[in-house]
Amino acid sequence: MKYNNEKKKGGGSKRGGKKGSNERDPFFEEEPKKRRKVSYDDDDIESIDSDAEENGFTGGDEDGRRVDVEVVEEDEFADETVGEKKKRLTEDMLNRLREAKRREREEAGDDDDDEDDDESIKKILMQKQQEESGRIRRVIASRVQEPLSTDGFSVIVKHRRSVVSVALSDDDSRGFSASKDGTVMHWDVSSGKTDKYIWPSDEILKSHGMKMREPRNKKHSRESLALAVSSDGRYLATGGVDRHVHIWDVRTREHVQAFPGHRNTVSCLCFRYGTSELYSGSFDRNVKVWNVEDKAFVTDNFGHQGEVLAIDVLRKERALTVGRDRTMLYHKVPETSRMVYRAPASSLESCCFISDNEYLSGSDNGTVALWGMLKKKPVFIVKDAHRDKTDGITTNGILENGDHEPVNNDCSASSWVNSVATCRGSDLAASGAGNGFVHLWAVETNAIRKLYELPLTGFVNSLAFAKSGKFLIAGVGQETRFGRWGSIKSAENGVAIHPLRLA
C-alpha cells in the first residue's frame, strides 16, 4: 500500500509539475476549449471564438475588453421540413394571387367579395396544373396570327458547321446549340450573347469516366450530334461520334461526367421532365437510361433493328423513338416492354410527343404523320408536306425477285423531314426539312392542319418552341444531321429565331 501511494503521488507530480500548479498549466487551461470543439453531443459549440481569434477578430473594444457579439444569425427557416417549406411557399403564392385579384377589382370598380376571388384563383390553379401535367391541351394554334412581311427567321448564333441540335431552358431565357464542328454553345435568347463550353483535357475526361478507345482526330471525336437540357436548368447533356454521353454543369459550364456504354455514335438525347433521368439513343440500336444526379446507369431498352435517330420523353417513364428500320417504338421502361408502330413505305427521321397518347413523326419522303396509341398505323398523314419541287426525283424501284413496282421515292435530301416539335401541352406543332420552309401545324382531333409556311434557307435539323409559344428556335445548316447527302451552299450555319404573334 505504501508503494502504491508513492506511485500515485509520483504520477500526480509528473502530470501537473509542482504541487498546486495545475490551474496555471496551459494544458489544463486549454483543455475545456478543445473538448468543446470536437464534442458533437454538446449543445453549445464555442469554436467560433477560437476561429475569430485566429483570423484576427477578437470581438473586443479598443481597450481589448471582450464583448459579446452575435457572429452568425441563424436562418429563420433552417429547421423547417420539406412539407413545411411547401406549405410556406404555397401560402406566399396564394397571398400574391389574392393581392393581384384585389388590385384588379379596385381598378375595375367591382364590389365582389373575397370568396369570389378564391373561387377564381382555384379555377386558375386547377387549369394550370392540368395543362402542365398534359391532362388538358392548351389552345395556342388558333391564336397564332399570320406572319407579317417584316417577320422572319433571324440568325442570332453562328456556327462554323451545320447545327444539329438546339434546346431551350424551361423559362425560355437561355438556349443551347450543338454543331458538327464539335462546339457546344450557351446563349441568351434576348441579347444573343454566347458562351462556349470548353472541352477539358484527355486526363480530365478519363477521370470523369471516359474510356479512350482507338486514337482518332480530336475534332472528329468531339463532333456533337445530340443535345438536351434538364428541366431545372442544372445539367446539359451532349453526345456524338465518341460514343459517350457527356454531362455539363450549366452554372459553371464545366464538364462533370462522361457515361460510356454505347458501342456506336450517340444520335439523340432527352431528359425526362421534372427529373434528372436522361435517355440516350445510338446507332448501336440501343436506348439507355441514366441518372445524372447519381452519375449512374439505370437500364437498357432494345427493340430497334436499325439505327436510332430520334427520341422524346415527357413526364412518365415512357420513351418514343424512331429508327432506320421504319418503325417507331413506344418504350415502357419500368415494365421493360414496348409497342411497335410501322411506317408505310418510308423511313422515319424524327418524332415527338403531342400528349401521352398522341405522337407526331416526319419521314424521308416528306410525309408528316399523326399517330395514336391505340392504332399501329398513322391516324392522319400529310403527304409531300415538305416536297422539294425543284430537286424531287421520282424513280422506279426494283424488288429482289425482279418484279417491278412503282415506288414514290422522292429521294432528294431536301424533302427529308429532319425535325418535328410541339409546344409542350398545346395544339401547336412545327416541322422542318431542307425545302426552304418551316411549317406550322394545328393539331386537331385525329387530324393536323397546316397553318403557315415560314421561309428558312438550309436544312432544318432541329426545332424548339418556347414554352409560352411566343417564338420558335431552329437549328439550321448547309448539311443534314447525320451525313452529307445534300448541300445548300446559300444556307447559313447557325441558330435562327422566329417570333410568333399570338392574339
mmCIF file of C-alpha atoms in Angstrom, residues 152-155 432-438 453-463 473-477 488 491-492 494-498:
data_model
loop_
_atom_site.group_PDB
_atom_site.id
_atom_site.type_symbol
_atom_site.label_atom_id
_atom_site.label_comp_id
_atom_site.label_asym_id
_atom_site.label_seq_id
_atom_site.Cartn_x
_atom_site.Cartn_y
_atom_site.Cartn_z
ATOM 1 C CA GLY A 152 -38.981 36.100 -90.465
ATOM 2 C CA PHE A 153 -36.162 33.973 -89.171
ATOM 3 C CA SER A 154 -33.099 35.862 -87.993
ATOM 4 C CA VAL A 155 -29.820 34.156 -87.106
ATOM 5 C CA GLY A 432 -38.634 21.348 -90.777
ATOM 6 C CA ALA A 433 -36.764 19.996 -93.804
ATOM 7 C CA GLY A 434 -34.445 21.385 -96.456
ATOM 8 C CA ASN A 435 -37.010 22.673 -98.947
ATOM 9 C CA GLY A 436 -36.783 26.258 -97.704
ATOM 10 C CA PHE A 437 -39.759 26.329 -95.318
ATOM 11 C CA VAL A 438 -40.705 25.532 -91.734
ATOM 12 C CA GLU A 453 -45.122 28.459 -94.004
ATOM 13 C CA LEU A 454 -42.102 30.228 -92.536
ATOM 14 C CA PRO A 455 -39.270 30.738 -95.076
ATOM 15 C CA LEU A 456 -35.832 29.495 -93.974
ATOM 16 C CA THR A 457 -32.955 28.515 -96.255
ATOM 17 C CA GLY A 458 -30.977 25.410 -95.335
ATOM 18 C CA PHE A 459 -31.510 22.041 -93.685
ATOM 19 C CA VAL A 460 -33.614 22.478 -90.545
ATOM 20 C CA ASN A 461 -32.042 19.820 -88.320
ATOM 21 C CA SER A 462 -33.693 20.752 -85.018
ATOM 22 C CA LEU A 463 -36.655 22.768 -83.737
ATOM 23 C CA ILE A 473 -35.965 28.255 -82.483
ATOM 24 C CA ALA A 474 -34.423 26.392 -85.447
ATOM 25 C CA GLY A 475 -31.003 24.815 -85.834
ATOM 26 C CA VAL A 476 -30.076 25.208 -89.493
ATOM 27 C CA GLY A 477 -27.085 24.313 -91.629
ATOM 28 C CA ILE A 488 -27.156 24.001 -99.665
ATOM 29 C CA ALA A 491 -27.589 28.478 -96.168
ATOM 30 C CA GLU A 492 -26.051 29.967 -93.046
ATOM 31 C CA GLY A 494 -26.382 28.794 -87.003
ATOM 32 C CA VAL A 495 -29.432 29.183 -84.768
ATOM 33 C CA ALA A 496 -32.389 31.141 -86.130
ATOM 34 C CA ILE A 497 -35.334 32.565 -84.182
ATOM 35 C CA HIS A 498 -38.796 33.446 -85.457
#
